[in-house]
XYZ file of N, CA and C in Angstrom:
642
model
N -33.452 64.403 -53.471
C -32.495 65.001 -52.617
C -31.486 65.592 -53.547
N -31.212 66.910 -53.318
C -29.826 67.560 -54.159
C -28.821 66.962 -53.282
N -27.739 67.285 -54.123
C -26.077 66.846 -54.099
C -26.183 68.139 -52.618
N -26.548 69.585 -52.562
C -26.129 70.252 -51.426
C -27.020 69.702 -50.171
N -28.081 69.186 -50.248
C -28.951 68.906 -49.239
C -28.354 67.917 -48.621
N -27.540 66.665 -49.597
C -26.781 65.769 -48.975
C -26.030 65.996 -48.392
N -24.761 66.756 -48.922
C -23.665 67.609 -48.303
C -24.357 68.118 -47.352
N -25.170 68.607 -46.867
C -25.765 69.401 -45.498
C -26.301 68.283 -44.256
N -26.592 67.462 -44.848
C -26.806 65.924 -44.141
C -25.311 65.399 -43.299
N -24.590 65.193 -44.616
C -23.434 64.847 -44.122
C -22.433 65.235 -43.512
N -22.745 66.596 -43.495
C -21.887 67.618 -42.464
C -22.843 67.331 -41.360
N -23.756 67.535 -41.357
C -24.346 66.874 -39.723
C -24.269 65.692 -39.351
N -24.123 64.897 -39.757
C -23.988 63.439 -39.253
C -22.457 63.234 -38.589
N -21.851 63.982 -39.837
C -20.443 63.700 -39.178
C -19.803 64.623 -37.910
N -20.438 66.016 -37.802
C -20.263 66.774 -36.833
C -20.308 65.976 -35.434
N -21.568 65.148 -35.537
C -22.064 64.536 -34.238
C -20.917 63.480 -33.714
N -20.722 62.928 -35.155
C -19.725 61.548 -34.952
C -18.218 62.109 -34.388
N -17.774 63.411 -34.707
C -16.244 63.583 -35.001
C -16.597 65.281 -34.765
N -16.921 65.484 -32.952
C -16.838 67.109 -33.044
C -15.781 68.094 -32.949
N -14.706 67.007 -32.225
C -13.406 67.881 -32.631
C -12.420 67.415 -33.510
N -12.987 67.043 -34.506
C -11.409 66.686 -35.603
C -11.173 67.442 -36.015
N -9.505 67.180 -35.838
C -8.862 68.000 -36.650
C -7.800 67.184 -37.436
N -6.866 68.404 -38.028
C -5.727 66.951 -38.290
C -4.679 66.610 -37.723
N -4.266 65.274 -38.125
C -3.785 64.506 -37.175
C -2.464 64.805 -37.195
N -1.961 65.481 -37.903
C -0.350 65.951 -38.212
C 0.232 66.765 -37.089
N 1.276 66.453 -36.257
C 1.563 67.355 -35.114
C 2.540 68.280 -35.520
N 2.093 69.727 -34.872
C 3.368 70.787 -35.822
C 2.675 71.637 -34.386
N 3.985 72.693 -34.544
C 3.877 73.933 -33.468
C 3.901 75.266 -34.129
N 4.494 74.965 -35.493
C 4.710 76.041 -36.393
C 4.156 75.930 -37.962
N 3.693 77.191 -38.303
C 2.878 76.893 -39.791
C 3.381 76.204 -40.680
N 5.024 76.459 -40.792
C 5.825 76.072 -41.820
C 6.061 74.491 -41.549
N 5.798 73.981 -40.264
C 6.170 72.397 -39.588
C 4.697 71.812 -40.284
N 3.763 72.425 -40.379
C 2.658 71.634 -41.052
C 2.818 71.224 -41.990
N 3.289 72.311 -42.898
C 3.532 72.186 -44.409
C 4.493 71.003 -44.827
N 5.752 71.216 -43.780
C 6.563 70.071 -44.476
C 5.936 68.609 -43.723
N 5.376 68.726 -43.042
C 4.810 67.105 -42.350
C 3.997 66.629 -43.434
N 3.140 67.573 -43.692
C 2.215 67.364 -45.064
C 2.914 66.710 -46.154
N 4.206 67.234 -46.639
C 4.855 67.012 -47.686
C 5.106 65.608 -47.332
N 5.886 65.660 -46.148
C 6.569 63.955 -46.131
C 5.195 62.503 -45.526
N 4.081 63.378 -45.676
C 2.859 62.494 -45.663
C 2.901 61.526 -46.967
N 3.188 62.483 -47.973
C 2.880 61.961 -49.177
C 3.162 60.330 -49.273
N 2.328 59.388 -49.935
C 2.278 58.009 -49.832
C 2.950 57.678 -48.445
N 2.529 58.213 -47.296
C 2.803 57.640 -46.080
C 1.766 58.204 -44.795
N 1.794 57.282 -43.814
C 0.752 57.535 -42.681
C 1.422 58.784 -42.297
N 0.312 59.483 -41.622
C 0.413 60.411 -40.736
C 0.867 59.923 -39.426
N 0.583 58.599 -38.579
C 1.382 58.279 -37.453
C 2.826 58.243 -37.661
N 3.169 57.742 -38.828
C 4.665 57.211 -39.066
C 4.952 58.971 -39.348
N 4.814 59.492 -40.006
C 5.244 60.971 -40.057
C 5.482 61.710 -38.692
N 4.383 61.507 -37.903
C 4.558 62.266 -36.613
C 5.676 61.600 -35.875
N 5.966 60.588 -35.946
C 7.089 59.831 -35.162
C 8.774 60.411 -35.710
N 8.566 60.611 -37.030
C 9.889 61.196 -37.654
C 9.330 62.704 -37.314
N 8.724 63.448 -37.525
C 8.832 64.869 -37.071
C 9.061 65.272 -35.941
N 8.971 64.162 -34.818
C 8.959 64.299 -33.496
C 10.855 64.843 -33.183
N 11.456 64.036 -34.039
C 12.851 64.321 -33.821
C 13.358 65.145 -34.801
N 12.576 65.112 -36.114
C 13.176 66.317 -36.803
C 13.002 67.566 -36.801
N 11.792 67.939 -36.233
C 11.830 69.320 -35.959
C 12.746 69.914 -34.788
N 13.074 68.906 -34.006
C 13.950 68.954 -32.684
C 15.389 69.535 -33.366
N 15.780 68.229 -34.490
C 16.824 68.718 -35.093
C 17.249 69.648 -35.856
N 15.995 70.301 -36.472
C 16.086 71.396 -37.188
C 14.938 72.309 -37.062
N 14.927 73.234 -35.897
C 14.212 73.976 -35.281
C 13.933 75.239 -36.018
N 14.681 75.691 -36.967
C 14.344 76.662 -37.736
C 14.233 76.692 -39.331
N 13.794 77.492 -39.640
C 13.454 77.356 -41.366
C 15.356 77.455 -41.974
N 16.101 78.238 -41.241
C 17.419 78.153 -41.587
C 18.071 77.066 -41.879
N 17.920 76.047 -40.262
C 18.322 75.166 -40.183
C 18.265 73.912 -41.320
N 16.919 73.876 -42.042
C 16.532 72.836 -42.862
C 17.149 73.442 -44.051
N 17.020 74.845 -44.294
C 17.927 75.532 -45.428
C 19.339 75.288 -45.840
N 20.070 75.090 -44.751
C 21.476 74.843 -44.847
C 21.764 73.217 -44.338
N 20.603 72.634 -44.042
C 21.126 70.796 -43.666
C 21.683 70.522 -44.895
N 22.754 69.345 -44.555
C 23.179 68.390 -45.287
C 22.200 67.727 -46.295
N 21.900 67.743 -47.264
C 20.977 66.940 -48.196
C 20.984 65.383 -47.834
N 22.152 65.016 -47.613
C 22.195 63.371 -47.430
C 21.764 63.076 -45.969
N 21.990 63.979 -45.328
C 21.938 63.654 -44.077
C 20.500 63.813 -43.607
N 19.643 64.801 -44.306
C 18.355 64.963 -44.194
C 17.761 63.785 -44.733
N 18.101 63.414 -46.051
C 17.350 62.077 -46.414
C 17.200 60.880 -45.613
N 18.546 61.023 -44.816
C 18.579 59.762 -43.803
C 17.278 60.048 -42.860
N 17.323 61.264 -42.407
C 16.573 61.549 -41.125
C 14.898 61.449 -41.400
N 14.700 61.256 -42.701
C 13.419 61.085 -43.097
C 12.822 59.775 -43.915
N 14.105 58.862 -44.148
C 13.903 57.812 -44.339
C 12.622 57.223 -44.606
N 12.320 56.999 -42.979
C 10.980 56.308 -42.863
C 10.007 56.787 -43.817
N 9.781 57.718 -44.315
C 8.599 58.014 -44.739
C 8.257 58.030 -46.099
N 9.619 57.647 -46.512
C 9.383 56.866 -48.235
C 9.816 58.097 -49.187
N 10.466 58.149 -50.261
C 10.695 59.063 -51.412
C 11.466 60.098 -50.789
N 12.559 59.335 -50.101
C 13.096 60.404 -49.164
C 13.912 61.034 -49.827
N 14.704 60.578 -51.491
C 15.431 61.485 -51.773
C 14.490 62.818 -52.370
N 13.183 62.821 -52.848
C 12.749 63.822 -53.281
C 11.955 64.661 -52.291
N 11.410 64.102 -51.163
C 11.187 64.893 -50.226
C 12.243 65.484 -49.319
N 13.452 65.093 -49.044
C 14.347 66.178 -48.609
C 15.014 67.246 -49.580
N 14.867 66.778 -51.191
C 15.365 68.425 -51.776
C 14.132 69.232 -51.443
N 12.600 68.552 -51.369
C 11.694 69.833 -51.245
C 11.569 70.422 -49.928
N 11.717 69.669 -49.073
C 11.908 70.411 -47.273
C 13.122 71.511 -47.616
N 14.291 71.105 -48.164
C 15.433 72.132 -48.325
C 15.074 73.387 -48.990
N 14.573 72.687 -49.940
C 14.088 74.173 -51.357
C 13.056 74.982 -50.601
N 12.049 74.742 -49.875
C 10.921 75.221 -49.635
C 11.111 76.132 -48.265
N 12.259 75.191 -47.547
C 13.001 76.576 -46.383
C 13.692 77.408 -46.946
N 14.402 77.363 -47.916
C 15.138 78.199 -48.550
C 13.882 79.472 -49.306
N 12.918 78.814 -50.162
C 12.042 79.762 -50.596
C 10.879 80.703 -49.762
N 10.752 80.265 -48.418
C 9.999 80.522 -47.622
C 11.045 81.669 -46.715
N 12.323 81.551 -46.820
C 12.907 82.790 -46.337
C 13.184 83.597 -47.287
N 13.722 83.233 -48.561
C 14.234 84.561 -49.802
C 12.829 85.233 -50.064
N 11.813 84.160 -50.222
C 10.502 85.189 -51.217
C 9.323 85.276 -50.420
N 9.160 84.992 -49.034
C 8.120 85.287 -48.310
C 8.805 85.612 -46.575
N 9.770 86.125 -46.413
C 10.329 86.854 -45.423
C 10.173 85.641 -44.348
N 10.098 84.567 -44.124
C 10.376 83.554 -43.269
C 8.797 83.142 -42.701
N 7.655 83.480 -43.455
C 6.429 83.434 -43.390
C 5.690 82.629 -44.505
N 4.821 81.492 -43.995
C 3.949 80.582 -45.027
C 3.285 81.942 -45.533
N 3.077 81.740 -46.840
C 1.931 83.102 -47.632
C 0.499 82.012 -47.496
N -0.302 83.303 -47.683
C -1.898 82.447 -47.445
C -2.702 82.885 -48.381
N -2.111 82.359 -49.666
C -3.017 82.244 -50.743
C -2.795 81.013 -51.628
N -3.476 80.739 -52.157
C -3.265 79.813 -53.243
C -2.242 79.763 -53.930
N -2.201 80.745 -54.585
C -1.489 80.946 -55.806
C 0.162 80.968 -55.334
N 0.372 81.792 -53.955
C 1.904 81.719 -53.510
C 1.951 80.488 -53.014
N 1.298 79.631 -52.535
C 1.424 78.231 -51.819
C 2.083 77.246 -52.876
N 1.552 77.688 -53.952
C 1.613 76.466 -55.079
C 2.940 76.708 -55.878
N 3.827 77.960 -55.360
C 5.183 78.361 -56.060
C 6.195 77.583 -55.123
N 5.725 77.054 -54.259
C 6.510 76.481 -52.849
C 6.780 74.933 -53.666
N 8.157 74.328 -53.420
C 8.680 73.168 -53.983
C 7.385 71.869 -53.411
N 7.143 71.227 -54.066
C 6.415 70.128 -53.659
C 5.360 70.312 -53.162
N 4.506 71.588 -53.314
C 3.437 71.397 -52.591
C 2.177 71.631 -53.798
N 1.141 71.228 -53.539
C 0.257 70.514 -54.592
C -1.406 71.338 -53.915
N -2.292 71.415 -54.712
C -3.510 71.719 -53.997
C -3.850 71.481 -52.972
N -3.768 70.160 -52.668
C -4.135 69.302 -51.238
C -3.476 70.249 -50.085
N -2.418 69.776 -49.941
C -1.504 70.602 -48.890
C -1.871 72.264 -48.919
N -1.953 72.795 -49.967
C -2.103 74.369 -50.109
C -3.539 74.667 -49.505
N -4.556 73.845 -49.634
C -5.391 73.784 -49.156
C -6.091 73.789 -47.883
N -4.786 72.271 -46.979
C -4.713 72.237 -45.840
C -4.070 73.788 -45.027
N -3.230 74.066 -45.508
C -2.563 75.275 -45.036
C -3.689 76.364 -44.725
N -4.238 76.557 -46.111
C -5.365 77.686 -46.023
C -6.512 77.520 -44.770
N -6.862 76.321 -44.992
C -8.046 76.039 -43.589
C -7.423 76.047 -42.162
N -6.328 75.189 -42.189
C -6.012 74.993 -40.709
C -5.387 76.119 -40.111
N -4.190 76.745 -40.936
C -3.625 77.903 -40.765
C -4.171 79.209 -40.458
N -4.650 79.264 -41.741
C -5.056 80.651 -42.010
C -6.570 80.597 -41.950
N -7.499 79.641 -41.519
C -8.958 79.665 -41.293
C -9.643 80.287 -42.542
N -9.368 79.599 -43.689
C -9.995 80.272 -44.837
C -10.493 78.725 -45.423
N -11.748 79.052 -46.085
C -12.791 78.270 -46.559
C -11.492 77.147 -47.629
N -11.833 75.741 -47.462
C -10.241 75.004 -48.175
C -11.450 73.733 -47.949
N -10.546 72.913 -49.192
C -11.208 71.553 -49.414
C -10.003 70.593 -49.555
N -9.795 69.671 -48.676
C -8.596 68.975 -48.858
C -9.150 67.433 -49.458
N -8.890 67.493 -50.830
C -9.321 65.914 -51.397
C -8.396 65.361 -51.688
N -8.246 64.411 -50.143
C -7.363 63.379 -50.236
C -8.098 62.002 -50.531
N -7.396 60.741 -50.121
C -8.135 59.820 -50.585
C -9.572 59.049 -49.933
N -9.482 59.505 -48.902
C -10.545 59.377 -48.062
C -11.798 60.176 -48.468
N -11.545 61.370 -48.864
C -12.383 62.550 -49.327
C -13.086 62.033 -50.523
N -12.280 61.693 -51.648
C -12.323 61.085 -52.903
C -13.439 60.223 -52.621
N -12.990 59.301 -52.120
C -13.780 57.897 -51.857
C -15.220 58.131 -51.351
N -15.240 59.090 -50.060
C -16.552 58.861 -49.447
C -17.519 59.795 -50.238
N -17.216 60.958 -50.953
C -18.077 61.944 -51.236
C -18.312 61.489 -52.548
N -17.684 60.461 -53.234
C -18.232 59.585 -54.442
C -19.293 58.821 -53.999
N -19.215 57.873 -53.097
C -19.790 57.290 -52.578
C -21.377 57.929 -52.063
N -21.292 58.968 -51.583
C -22.195 59.412 -51.146
C -22.880 60.293 -52.534
N -22.664 60.241 -53.222
C -23.074 60.904 -54.909
C -22.681 62.216 -54.959
N -22.081 62.821 -54.021
C -21.612 64.209 -54.401
C -20.742 64.654 -55.612
N -19.879 63.756 -56.202
C -19.000 63.772 -57.337
C -19.166 62.272 -57.805
N -18.387 62.548 -59.466
C -18.747 61.344 -59.834
C -16.917 60.997 -60.818
N -16.264 61.994 -59.929
C -14.691 62.402 -60.284
C -13.780 61.679 -59.445
N -12.685 61.561 -59.940
C -11.541 60.645 -59.200
C -10.381 61.556 -59.073
N -10.284 62.569 -60.122
C -9.090 63.398 -60.061
C -9.597 64.323 -58.854
N -8.546 64.658 -57.611
C -8.639 65.669 -56.949
C -9.078 66.783 -57.021
N -8.809 67.417 -58.299
C -8.792 69.183 -58.728
C -10.227 69.167 -59.189
N -10.833 68.230 -59.753
C -11.995 67.578 -60.085
C -13.102 67.570 -59.092
N -12.363 66.762 -57.813
C -13.727 66.717 -56.874
C -13.612 67.675 -56.083
N -12.373 68.337 -55.947
C -12.726 69.963 -54.815
C -13.222 70.817 -55.756
N -13.487 70.974 -57.280
C -14.515 71.674 -57.912
C -15.906 71.406 -57.886
N -16.396 70.003 -57.523
C -17.517 69.781 -57.405
C -17.993 69.874 -55.923
N -16.866 69.656 -55.292
C -17.523 69.995 -53.859
C -17.677 71.508 -53.207
N -16.830 72.273 -53.920
C -16.905 74.108 -53.699
C -18.630 74.397 -53.784
N -19.225 73.686 -54.876
C -20.578 73.661 -55.236
C -21.511 73.711 -54.203
N -21.131 72.391 -53.316
C -22.015 72.110 -52.332
C -21.506 72.237 -50.895
N -20.485 72.220 -50.572
C -20.194 72.652 -49.396
C -20.305 73.718 -48.639
N -20.780 74.081 -47.615
C -20.459 75.318 -46.826
C -19.105 75.977 -46.932
N -18.559 77.293 -47.215
C -17.174 77.655 -47.305
C -17.011 77.593 -45.875
N -17.729 78.004 -45.046
C -17.107 78.312 -43.624
C -16.869 77.188 -43.017
N -17.272 75.683 -43.378
C -17.349 74.911 -42.499
C -16.891 73.470 -43.411
N -16.080 73.708 -44.652
C -15.558 73.076 -45.256
C -14.430 72.193 -44.972
N -13.463 72.917 -44.423
C -12.150 72.302 -43.893
C -12.250 71.571 -42.763
N -13.454 71.676 -41.913
C -14.110 71.068 -41.213
C -14.624 69.549 -41.486
N -15.332 69.550 -42.649
C -15.773 68.704 -43.145
C -14.789 67.589 -43.310
N -13.915 67.914 -44.066
C -12.703 67.179 -44.913
C -12.041 66.510 -43.670
N -12.021 67.070 -42.571
C -11.001 66.433 -41.354
C -12.084 65.307 -41.057
N -13.069 65.487 -40.530
C -14.226 64.965 -40.228
C -14.166 63.554 -41.119
N -14.333 63.948 -42.371
C -14.547 62.437 -43.287
C -13.604 61.793 -43.590
N -12.068 62.554 -43.140
C -10.402 61.276 -42.580
C -10.928 60.204 -41.833
N -11.581 60.905 -40.445
C -11.628 59.963 -39.230
C -13.034 59.123 -39.940
N -13.704 59.592 -40.467
C -15.150 58.584 -41.408
C -14.586 57.445 -42.052
N -13.554 57.885 -42.788
C -13.025 57.018 -43.772
C -12.090 55.926 -42.923
N -11.507 56.328 -41.649
C -10.816 55.227 -41.100
C -11.322 54.211 -40.158
N -12.533 55.038 -39.842
C -13.461 54.062 -38.780
C -14.280 53.330 -39.434
N -15.115 53.872 -40.079
C -16.254 53.346 -40.982
C -16.643 53.203 -42.526
N -16.382 54.145 -43.131
C -16.152 54.249 -44.869
C -14.837 53.717 -44.947
N -14.666 52.350 -45.222
C -13.132 52.157 -45.359
C -13.557 51.793 -46.904
N -12.256 51.727 -47.493
C -12.269 51.577 -48.858
C -12.701 50.041 -49.087
N -12.069 49.239 -48.520
C -12.837 47.916 -48.569
C -13.689 47.233 -47.301
N -14.395 46.594 -47.406
C -15.433 46.297 -46.568
C -16.018 47.550 -45.679
N -16.547 48.798 -46.295
C -17.121 49.614 -45.323
C -18.050 49.025 -44.221
N -18.294 49.382 -43.163
C -19.376 49.056 -42.429
C -20.532 49.776 -42.590
N -21.129 49.649 -43.591
C -22.402 50.321 -43.985
C -23.689 50.159 -43.294
N -23.996 48.822 -42.507
C -24.991 48.420 -41.557
C -24.979 49.567 -40.587
N -23.560 49.865 -39.621
C -23.388 50.630 -38.682
C -23.481 52.209 -38.997
N -23.546 52.596 -40.341
C -22.939 53.867 -40.471
C -24.491 54.774 -40.560
N -24.276 55.834 -39.931
C -25.366 56.633 -39.715
C -25.829 57.778 -40.963
N -24.928 57.432 -42.055
C -24.924 58.306 -43.099
C -25.977 57.336 -44.259
N -26.018 56.107 -44.013
C -26.392 55.033 -44.981
C -27.964 55.555 -45.384
N -28.636 56.292 -44.727
C -30.346 56.766 -45.387
C -30.067 57.524 -46.268
N -29.217 58.120 -46.499
C -28.975 58.964 -47.652
C -27.811 58.650 -48.632
N -26.969 57.712 -48.359
C -25.626 57.607 -49.163
C -26.242 56.485 -50.615
N -25.855 56.777 -51.383
C -26.376 56.503 -53.124
C -25.348 55.053 -52.663
N -24.285 54.915 -52.138
C -23.387 53.568 -52.327
C -24.198 52.658 -51.503
N -25.323 53.027 -50.514
C -25.585 51.720 -49.348
C -26.802 51.419 -50.321
N -27.515 52.367 -50.631
C -28.748 52.159 -51.402
C -28.581 51.416 -52.967
N -27.723 51.514 -53.372
C -27.310 50.735 -54.941
C -25.903 50.379 -54.757
N -25.841 49.391 -53.495
C -24.284 48.386 -53.361
C -24.024 47.975 -54.745
N -24.492 47.788 -55.687
C -24.080 46.927 -57.259
C -23.586 47.979 -57.745
N -23.872 49.412 -57.657
C -23.564 50.486 -58.435
C -21.799 50.563 -58.008
N -21.097 50.668 -59.221
C -19.471 50.865 -59.426
C -18.855 52.195 -58.333
N -18.059 52.170 -57.768
C -17.927 53.414 -56.825
C -17.235 54.487 -58.077
């Protein structure tokens, strides 16, 4: 079975399991998704959603973020961890969006990567969820599970993304990544994956060769 065939089977099974899967971060404006994703680094989406529920009311516009007192902003996002760096990123991103992009989130990888604190993972999230473009978000779930399935041997996000670009259908790549996050939380966990309950086990490299290192 080729990697592309495995990817097609995986997409089909995940679509059955999670037909309505979507990003778990709550937002109402494009830039809010980007800010929430920045806060989600080394933090759970659930906690970020608690913080942003208040944060986005306190700072309802990009201008409000750009003009925020940095010390106060740090305290507002402190539960998300790494609050000094993250507050600096939010304030700087707001200013960049206003000054460089007319208050709009840019729709290309190249431009998104110019924003403070934004890497390929968040940029891909924006491209897929906001602009409906082909995108592969290589978070920890994606890296772990695609490795177990045999779609990649790499652990580095950029290399995993490159491998998956070769086997995933562009039009459904973003949906695949959202579904794989749900799958990783429910079944294909980092520790003690529920392999015997898994509907993907009949083509999973990890299940068929359990002694093989991940």
